[in-house]
């Protein structure tokens, strides 16, 4: 009862002086840990309310509050996107609910990200003819990540937030892999695949960056074709920049991620290392194992079953694609043209003059479209899947505040 929209609206009124709620609307969040909503007050202002469901989630919100305090006005002015601002909080039963000033825009599904990248919504106000044309959404995203990853590490370390070296990032993931293996529920070929990638030390030679740590489509808002804000800052740390790219692996069009990386390379103080996307693929795949472990630890059968289904699909896709490692495409499938050429060669043994081998043998199909081993095109980071423990990625109106009157 404490987390119904009406009661969350009451929390907003208690936490922020002068707020008189008149309507509530949905707000995407991790349903296993939080209940959230958008509250509209009598003056037309909107507020986002996040209420934790357990002690761990409450600690994450406390950490996010600490992170947002570290983003001083001068630091915020250097970033091409908005960040949330905590307007107030209320403690109840040992858990603290936070109220944030509402940010512009709304969240998009992965598919909608791709569509708006190609066909963006027009701006609210017609730009001046002399204004610089607005960049595609993928370019805006790459520039934003470049600016974020270029922030000084002291921003994180001075706030006593985690900072890891490249080797520590690798060892932490190895530890998590061992923990996942103890469940006995993960296909052995996936465990071996991930272990080999983690033992390949060439993948883990990179410079650490200030990273968001939990970036995915539910933590990004877009306002009429412009990237508006990043939210969900409880996992800010110094670490592997590939963490912030893993959600892009779920895009059905790899050109989107390529454009993001290209824009990132220009905006970042240092260019990305050449194995960044391979580690992003690894993290996207391994997120399914982390989702399973989370379900096992919490005793939520539906989470475990969901994770097992996705892992089974991933294992089948990896076998079908013959992908030797995350982020590495398998060999191209045998092409019809090549098969026809072989048959023509055989026929030519009896009648050489009837076959133009030079014309047939040179044609091959493009093998770049081999599957990358991922079970779907709508997000591999289970923290934002629908069902137990995750919210749907498709509700683009959620953050923008499709509101209903409060009782």
Short mmCIF file of C-alpha atoms in Angstrom, two decimals:
data_model
loop_
_atom_site.label_atom_id
_atom_site.label_comp_id
_atom_site.label_asym_id
_atom_site.label_seq_id
_atom_site.Cartn_x
_atom_site.Cartn_y
_atom_site.Cartn_z
CA UNK A 1 0.00 0.00 0.00
CA UNK A 2 2.88 2.37 0.74
CA UNK A 3 3.93 2.40 -2.89
CA UNK A 4 0.67 3.08 -4.72
CA UNK A 5 0.79 6.17 -6.96
CA UNK A 6 -1.55 8.01 -4.61
CA UNK A 7 0.71 7.37 -1.63
CA UNK A 8 3.79 8.30 -3.63
CA UNK A 9 2.04 11.57 -4.46
CA UNK A 10 1.49 12.09 -0.73
CA UNK A 11 5.21 11.49 -0.18
CA UNK A 12 6.01 14.17 -2.75
CA UNK A 13 3.76 16.61 -0.90
CA UNK A 14 5.51 15.80 2.39
CA UNK A 15 9.01 15.99 0.94
CA UNK A 16 8.74 19.18 -1.12
CA UNK A 17 7.09 22.24 0.44
CA UNK A 18 4.41 23.79 -1.73
CA UNK A 19 3.68 20.68 -3.80
CA UNK A 20 -0.06 19.98 -4.06
CA UNK A 21 -0.48 16.82 -6.19
CA UNK A 22 -3.37 16.70 -8.64
CA UNK A 23 -2.38 13.81 -10.93
CA UNK A 24 0.05 10.90 -11.25
CA UNK A 25 1.59 9.05 -14.15
CA UNK A 26 3.92 6.08 -14.73
CA UNK A 27 7.70 6.28 -14.67
CA UNK A 28 9.88 3.38 -15.92
CA UNK A 29 12.07 1.79 -13.26
CA UNK A 30 13.48 -1.49 -12.01
CA UNK A 31 10.28 -3.10 -10.71
CA UNK A 32 12.16 -5.56 -8.49
CA UNK A 33 13.64 -2.75 -6.40
CA UNK A 34 11.57 0.40 -6.86
CA UNK A 35 8.10 1.83 -7.24
CA UNK A 36 8.13 5.09 -9.16
CA UNK A 37 5.72 7.59 -10.60
CA UNK A 38 5.50 11.11 -12.00
CA UNK A 39 3.46 13.54 -9.92
CA UNK A 40 1.90 16.69 -11.32
CA UNK A 41 1.09 19.47 -8.88
CA UNK A 42 -1.48 22.24 -8.94
CA UNK A 43 0.98 24.63 -10.61
CA UNK A 44 1.61 22.25 -13.50
CA UNK A 45 5.06 21.21 -12.29
CA UNK A 46 6.07 17.58 -12.47
CA UNK A 47 8.15 15.54 -10.04
CA UNK A 48 9.56 12.04 -10.18
CA UNK A 49 9.17 9.94 -7.04
CA UNK A 50 11.28 6.79 -6.45
CA UNK A 51 10.46 4.55 -3.51
CA UNK A 52 12.77 1.60 -2.64
CA UNK A 53 11.30 -1.83 -1.89
CA UNK A 54 14.23 -3.16 0.12
CA UNK A 55 17.29 -2.03 2.04
CA UNK A 56 19.67 -2.55 -0.88
CA UNK A 57 17.51 -0.39 -3.15
CA UNK A 58 17.33 2.29 -0.47
CA UNK A 59 21.12 2.32 -0.26
CA UNK A 60 21.29 2.74 -4.04
CA UNK A 61 19.10 5.84 -3.81
CA UNK A 62 21.27 7.21 -1.01
CA UNK A 63 24.32 6.63 -3.23
CA UNK A 64 22.63 8.36 -6.14
CA UNK A 65 21.93 11.35 -3.90
CA UNK A 66 25.65 11.46 -3.06
CA UNK A 67 26.55 11.22 -6.75
CA UNK A 68 24.21 14.02 -7.77
CA UNK A 69 25.70 16.25 -5.08
CA UNK A 70 29.13 15.66 -6.62
CA UNK A 71 27.86 17.10 -9.89
CA UNK A 72 28.30 20.74 -8.98
CA UNK A 73 26.81 23.47 -11.22
CA UNK A 74 30.20 23.95 -12.90
CA UNK A 75 30.46 20.23 -13.71
CA UNK A 76 26.87 20.08 -14.95
CA UNK A 77 27.52 22.99 -17.28
CA UNK A 78 30.19 20.92 -19.04
CA UNK A 79 27.76 18.14 -19.94
CA UNK A 80 25.44 18.29 -22.97
CA UNK A 81 22.55 16.72 -21.08
CA UNK A 82 20.51 17.33 -17.94
CA UNK A 83 20.94 15.48 -14.66
CA UNK A 84 18.28 14.96 -11.99
CA UNK A 85 18.13 17.20 -8.94
CA UNK A 86 16.90 15.88 -5.58
CA UNK A 87 14.11 18.13 -4.35
CA UNK A 88 13.40 16.28 -1.10
CA UNK A 89 13.09 12.92 0.61
CA UNK A 90 11.06 11.13 3.26
CA UNK A 91 12.18 8.23 5.48
CA UNK A 92 9.67 5.52 6.32
CA UNK A 93 10.27 2.12 7.92
CA UNK A 94 14.02 2.52 7.52
CA UNK A 95 13.76 3.20 3.77
CA UNK A 96 14.08 6.61 2.15
CA UNK A 97 11.92 7.76 -0.76
CA UNK A 98 13.34 10.51 -2.96
CA UNK A 99 11.60 13.19 -4.99
CA UNK A 100 13.36 14.64 -8.04
CA UNK A 101 12.61 17.63 -10.17
CA UNK A 102 11.13 16.28 -13.39
CA UNK A 103 13.35 16.29 -16.46
CA UNK A 104 12.18 17.05 -20.00
CA UNK A 105 11.53 14.38 -22.57
CA UNK A 106 10.53 10.73 -22.42
CA UNK A 107 12.18 7.33 -22.68
CA UNK A 108 12.34 5.34 -25.92
CA UNK A 109 12.54 1.65 -26.72
CA UNK A 110 15.61 0.45 -28.62
CA UNK A 111 13.53 0.18 -31.77
CA UNK A 112 12.24 3.72 -31.30
CA UNK A 113 15.79 4.97 -30.74
CA UNK A 114 16.72 3.63 -34.16
CA UNK A 115 13.60 5.04 -35.81
CA UNK A 116 14.10 8.52 -34.36
CA UNK A 117 17.76 8.44 -35.31
CA UNK A 118 16.68 8.13 -38.94
CA UNK A 119 13.44 10.12 -38.73
CA UNK A 120 13.71 12.50 -35.74
CA UNK A 121 10.78 14.36 -34.29
CA UNK A 122 10.79 18.04 -35.26
CA UNK A 123 11.86 20.53 -32.56
CA UNK A 124 9.19 22.40 -30.64
CA UNK A 125 10.36 25.73 -32.03
CA UNK A 126 11.49 26.20 -35.62
CA UNK A 127 15.25 26.85 -35.55
CA UNK A 128 16.80 29.90 -37.12
CA UNK A 129 17.94 29.39 -40.73
CA UNK A 130 21.49 30.14 -39.58
CA UNK A 131 21.39 27.61 -36.75
CA UNK A 132 23.59 24.53 -36.92
CA UNK A 133 21.50 21.51 -37.99
CA UNK A 134 20.67 19.17 -35.15
CA UNK A 135 22.84 16.04 -35.12
CA UNK A 136 21.25 12.58 -35.38
CA UNK A 137 20.38 10.94 -32.07
CA UNK A 138 23.24 8.44 -32.30
CA UNK A 139 25.72 11.29 -32.73
CA UNK A 140 24.25 13.15 -29.76
CA UNK A 141 24.55 10.00 -27.66
CA UNK A 142 28.18 9.47 -28.65
CA UNK A 143 29.05 13.08 -27.86
CA UNK A 144 27.32 12.86 -24.49
CA UNK A 145 29.18 9.69 -23.54
CA UNK A 146 32.44 11.26 -24.70
CA UNK A 147 31.89 14.25 -22.41
CA UNK A 148 30.88 12.04 -19.48
CA UNK A 149 33.88 9.73 -19.87
CA UNK A 150 36.19 12.75 -20.09
CA UNK A 151 35.27 14.03 -16.63
CA UNK A 152 38.18 13.97 -14.17
CA UNK A 153 38.45 10.81 -12.07
CA UNK A 154 38.75 13.02 -9.00
CA UNK A 155 35.04 13.78 -9.31
CA UNK A 156 34.33 10.18 -8.36
CA UNK A 157 37.22 9.53 -6.03
CA UNK A 158 36.71 12.70 -3.98
CA UNK A 159 33.14 11.56 -3.36
CA UNK A 160 34.43 8.21 -2.02
CA UNK A 161 32.77 6.34 -4.89
CA UNK A 162 34.31 3.16 -6.36
CA UNK A 163 37.33 3.34 -8.66
CA UNK A 164 38.74 0.23 -10.36
CA UNK A 165 41.75 -0.42 -12.54
CA UNK A 166 41.40 -2.37 -15.79
CA UNK A 167 42.75 -5.50 -14.10
CA UNK A 168 40.37 -5.08 -11.17
CA UNK A 169 37.47 -4.82 -13.64
CA UNK A 170 38.52 -8.14 -15.17
CA UNK A 171 38.96 -9.88 -11.81
CA UNK A 172 35.61 -8.60 -10.54
CA UNK A 173 33.90 -10.08 -13.57
CA UNK A 174 35.79 -13.36 -13.11
CA UNK A 175 34.49 -13.48 -9.55
CA UNK A 176 30.95 -12.88 -10.75
CA UNK A 177 31.39 -15.62 -13.35
CA UNK A 178 32.44 -18.07 -10.63
CA UNK A 179 29.38 -17.09 -8.63
CA UNK A 180 27.13 -17.62 -11.65
CA UNK A 181 28.68 -21.03 -12.33
CA UNK A 182 27.79 -22.24 -8.81
CA UNK A 183 24.08 -22.00 -9.67
CA UNK A 184 24.45 -24.90 -12.10
CA UNK A 185 21.80 -23.25 -14.29
CA UNK A 186 23.94 -21.68 -17.01
CA UNK A 187 24.83 -23.58 -20.21
CA UNK A 188 28.41 -24.82 -20.03
CA UNK A 189 29.33 -23.53 -23.48
CA UNK A 190 28.42 -19.99 -22.40
CA UNK A 191 30.51 -20.28 -19.24
CA UNK A 192 33.50 -21.43 -21.29
CA UNK A 193 32.92 -18.67 -23.85
CA UNK A 194 32.92 -15.96 -21.16
CA UNK A 195 35.87 -17.43 -19.28
CA UNK A 196 37.98 -17.47 -22.45
CA UNK A 197 37.15 -13.80 -23.09
CA UNK A 198 38.08 -12.92 -19.51
CA UNK A 199 41.36 -14.83 -19.75
CA UNK A 200 42.28 -13.02 -22.98
CA UNK A 201 44.26 -10.23 -21.35
CA UNK A 202 44.56 -8.29 -24.62
CA UNK A 203 40.88 -7.33 -24.24
CA UNK A 204 41.53 -5.79 -20.85
CA UNK A 205 44.21 -3.26 -21.68
CA UNK A 206 42.42 0.06 -21.54
CA UNK A 207 42.35 3.34 -19.67
CA UNK A 208 39.59 3.57 -17.10
CA UNK A 209 37.02 6.36 -17.28
CA UNK A 210 34.28 7.98 -15.23
CA UNK A 211 31.31 5.84 -16.27
CA UNK A 212 27.57 5.96 -15.59
CA UNK A 213 27.52 2.24 -14.81
CA UNK A 214 23.82 1.56 -15.43
CA UNK A 215 23.11 3.17 -18.77
CA UNK A 216 20.28 1.81 -20.88
CA UNK A 217 17.22 3.12 -22.68
CA UNK A 218 15.14 3.51 -19.50
CA UNK A 219 17.78 5.89 -18.11
CA UNK A 220 17.85 8.19 -21.13
CA UNK A 221 15.19 10.74 -22.01
CA UNK A 222 14.70 12.29 -25.45
CA UNK A 223 12.82 15.52 -26.09
CA UNK A 224 11.62 16.08 -29.67
CA UNK A 225 14.65 14.47 -31.26
CA UNK A 226 17.20 15.86 -28.80
CA UNK A 227 18.91 13.83 -26.09
CA UNK A 228 17.63 15.50 -22.93
CA UNK A 229 18.97 13.68 -19.86
CA UNK A 230 20.69 10.72 -18.25
CA UNK A 231 19.08 9.36 -15.07
CA UNK A 232 19.75 6.44 -12.69
CA UNK A 233 23.10 7.53 -11.26
CA UNK A 234 23.48 5.05 -8.39
CA UNK A 235 26.33 3.12 -10.08
CA UNK A 236 28.68 5.97 -11.05
CA UNK A 237 32.30 4.83 -10.75
CA UNK A 238 35.70 4.83 -12.40
CA UNK A 239 36.00 1.72 -14.52
CA UNK A 240 35.57 0.12 -17.93
CA UNK A 241 33.96 2.52 -20.44
CA UNK A 242 32.51 -0.51 -22.26
CA UNK A 243 29.93 -0.75 -19.46
CA UNK A 244 28.10 2.26 -20.89
CA UNK A 245 28.00 0.77 -24.40
CA UNK A 246 26.71 -2.73 -23.61
CA UNK A 247 23.03 -1.79 -24.02
CA UNK A 248 23.74 -0.72 -27.63
CA UNK A 249 24.45 -4.37 -28.46
CA UNK A 250 20.68 -4.91 -28.40
CA UNK A 251 20.21 -2.65 -31.44
CA UNK A 252 19.10 -4.59 -34.52
CA UNK A 253 21.10 -2.19 -36.71
CA UNK A 254 24.83 -2.29 -35.86
CA UNK A 255 25.29 0.99 -37.75
CA UNK A 256 23.70 2.81 -34.80
CA UNK A 257 26.45 1.65 -32.42
CA UNK A 258 29.10 2.40 -35.04
CA UNK A 259 27.83 5.98 -35.31
CA UNK A 260 27.82 6.35 -31.52
CA UNK A 261 31.43 5.15 -31.34
CA UNK A 262 32.50 7.49 -34.14
CA UNK A 263 30.96 10.53 -32.42
CA UNK A 264 32.39 9.36 -29.09
CA UNK A 265 35.88 9.18 -30.59
CA UNK A 266 35.67 12.83 -31.58
CA UNK A 267 34.18 14.09 -28.31
CA UNK A 268 36.23 12.11 -25.78
CA UNK A 269 39.57 13.37 -24.50
CA UNK A 270 41.10 10.00 -25.41
CA UNK A 271 39.86 7.74 -28.22
CA UNK A 272 38.26 4.41 -27.34
CA UNK A 273 40.45 1.33 -27.19
CA UNK A 274 40.04 -1.09 -30.08
CA UNK A 275 38.40 -3.80 -27.97
CA UNK A 276 35.73 -1.61 -26.38
CA UNK A 277 32.82 -3.04 -28.37
CA UNK A 278 34.00 -6.63 -27.80
CA UNK A 279 33.87 -6.08 -24.05
CA UNK A 280 30.49 -4.39 -24.48
CA UNK A 281 29.21 -7.55 -26.18
CA UNK A 282 30.65 -9.65 -23.36
CA UNK A 283 28.95 -7.52 -20.72
CA UNK A 284 25.65 -7.62 -22.60
CA UNK A 285 25.74 -11.41 -22.74
CA UNK A 286 26.89 -11.79 -19.16
CA UNK A 287 24.09 -9.52 -17.93
CA UNK A 288 21.75 -12.50 -18.43
CA UNK A 289 23.81 -14.55 -15.99
CA UNK A 290 23.78 -11.68 -13.50
CA UNK A 291 20.01 -11.51 -13.85
CA UNK A 292 19.77 -15.23 -13.08
CA UNK A 293 22.03 -14.95 -10.02
CA UNK A 294 19.95 -12.04 -8.79
CA UNK A 295 16.79 -14.13 -9.09
CA UNK A 296 18.41 -17.08 -7.30
CA UNK A 297 19.66 -14.88 -4.46
CA UNK A 298 16.21 -13.37 -3.98
CA UNK A 299 14.31 -16.61 -4.43
CA UNK A 300 12.18 -15.18 -7.26
CA UNK A 301 11.34 -18.17 -9.43
CA UNK A 302 9.94 -16.12 -12.31
CA UNK A 303 13.22 -14.17 -12.61
CA UNK A 304 15.22 -17.40 -12.67
CA UNK A 305 12.95 -18.99 -15.28
CA UNK A 306 13.04 -15.87 -17.44
CA UNK A 307 16.83 -15.70 -17.25
CA UNK A 308 17.18 -19.39 -18.10
CA UNK A 309 15.00 -18.99 -21.18
CA UNK A 310 17.09 -16.07 -22.40
CA UNK A 311 20.34 -17.91 -21.69
CA UNK A 312 19.10 -20.94 -23.62
CA UNK A 313 18.21 -18.69 -26.55
CA UNK A 314 21.60 -16.99 -26.38
CA UNK A 315 23.41 -20.34 -26.36
CA UNK A 316 21.43 -21.47 -29.41
CA UNK A 317 22.17 -18.22 -31.24
CA UNK A 318 25.88 -18.50 -30.48
CA UNK A 319 25.95 -22.05 -31.86
CA UNK A 320 24.00 -21.04 -34.95
CA UNK A 321 26.29 -18.10 -35.67
CA UNK A 322 29.49 -19.99 -34.84
CA UNK A 323 30.66 -16.83 -33.08
CA UNK A 324 33.98 -17.73 -31.44
CA UNK A 325 33.85 -14.93 -28.86
CA UNK A 326 31.53 -12.10 -27.78
CA UNK A 327 31.62 -9.34 -30.37
CA UNK A 328 33.32 -11.53 -32.98
CA UNK A 329 31.14 -12.68 -35.88
CA UNK A 330 31.31 -16.27 -37.01
CA UNK A 331 32.21 -17.34 -40.53
CA UNK A 332 29.75 -16.27 -43.23
CA UNK A 333 27.17 -18.88 -44.16
CA UNK A 334 27.78 -20.92 -47.29
CA UNK A 335 26.28 -18.91 -50.13
CA UNK A 336 23.99 -20.09 -52.84
CA UNK A 337 26.31 -18.54 -55.42
CA UNK A 338 29.30 -20.50 -54.12
CA UNK A 339 27.34 -23.75 -54.18
CA UNK A 340 26.25 -23.08 -57.73
CA UNK A 341 29.86 -22.43 -58.71
CA UNK A 342 30.97 -25.77 -57.26
CA UNK A 343 28.26 -27.57 -59.20
CA UNK A 344 29.28 -25.70 -62.32
CA UNK A 345 32.86 -26.82 -61.80
CA UNK A 346 31.73 -30.42 -61.63
CA UNK A 347 29.70 -30.01 -64.78
CA UNK A 348 32.70 -28.43 -66.43
CA UNK A 349 34.71 -31.61 -66.04
CA UNK A 350 32.64 -33.05 -68.89
CA UNK A 351 32.04 -29.86 -70.83
CA UNK A 352 34.53 -27.11 -69.99
CA UNK A 353 33.31 -24.75 -72.68
CA UNK A 354 29.78 -24.64 -71.19
CA UNK A 355 30.85 -22.88 -67.97
CA UNK A 356 32.28 -19.40 -67.44
CA UNK A 357 34.06 -20.07 -64.14
CA UNK A 358 35.50 -16.63 -63.74
CA UNK A 359 32.00 -15.17 -63.72
CA UNK A 360 30.54 -17.63 -61.18
CA UNK A 361 33.38 -18.26 -58.77
CA UNK A 362 33.94 -14.62 -57.92
CA UNK A 363 30.51 -13.98 -56.39
CA UNK A 364 29.98 -14.37 -52.62
CA UNK A 365 27.33 -13.19 -50.24
CA UNK A 366 28.03 -10.51 -47.65
CA UNK A 367 28.83 -12.30 -44.38
CA UNK A 368 28.75 -9.21 -42.15
CA UNK A 369 25.19 -9.91 -41.07
CA UNK A 370 26.01 -13.03 -39.09
CA UNK A 371 24.17 -13.10 -35.76
CA UNK A 372 26.07 -11.74 -32.81
CA UNK A 373 24.76 -14.30 -30.37
CA UNK A 374 22.06 -12.22 -28.70
CA UNK A 375 18.53 -13.45 -28.07
CA UNK A 376 16.57 -10.35 -29.05
CA UNK A 377 16.77 -6.83 -30.42
CA UNK A 378 15.05 -5.12 -27.53
CA UNK A 379 17.70 -4.98 -24.86
CA UNK A 380 20.03 -7.52 -23.25
CA UNK A 381 20.47 -5.77 -19.93
CA UNK A 382 17.77 -7.59 -17.93
CA UNK A 383 17.58 -4.81 -15.36
CA UNK A 384 15.16 -3.12 -17.73
CA UNK A 385 13.20 -6.01 -19.17
CA UNK A 386 9.52 -6.39 -18.48
CA UNK A 387 8.33 -8.94 -15.94
CA UNK A 388 9.79 -9.62 -12.51
CA UNK A 389 12.57 -7.19 -11.75
CA UNK A 390 12.31 -4.95 -14.78
CA UNK A 391 10.08 -2.42 -16.41
CA UNK A 392 8.94 -2.46 -19.99
CA UNK A 393 11.14 -0.58 -22.43
CA UNK A 394 8.32 0.31 -24.71
CA UNK A 395 6.47 2.97 -22.71
CA UNK A 396 7.75 6.13 -24.27
CA UNK A 397 5.11 8.25 -22.57
CA UNK A 398 6.06 7.19 -19.07
CA UNK A 399 8.66 9.77 -18.21
CA UNK A 400 6.92 12.52 -20.06
CA UNK A 401 4.08 12.21 -17.61
CA UNK A 402 0.95 10.69 -19.07
CA UNK A 403 -0.96 11.52 -15.95
CA UNK A 404 -4.21 10.50 -14.30
CA UNK A 405 -6.00 12.39 -11.55
CA UNK A 406 -5.22 11.39 -7.98
CA UNK A 407 -8.00 10.24 -5.74
#
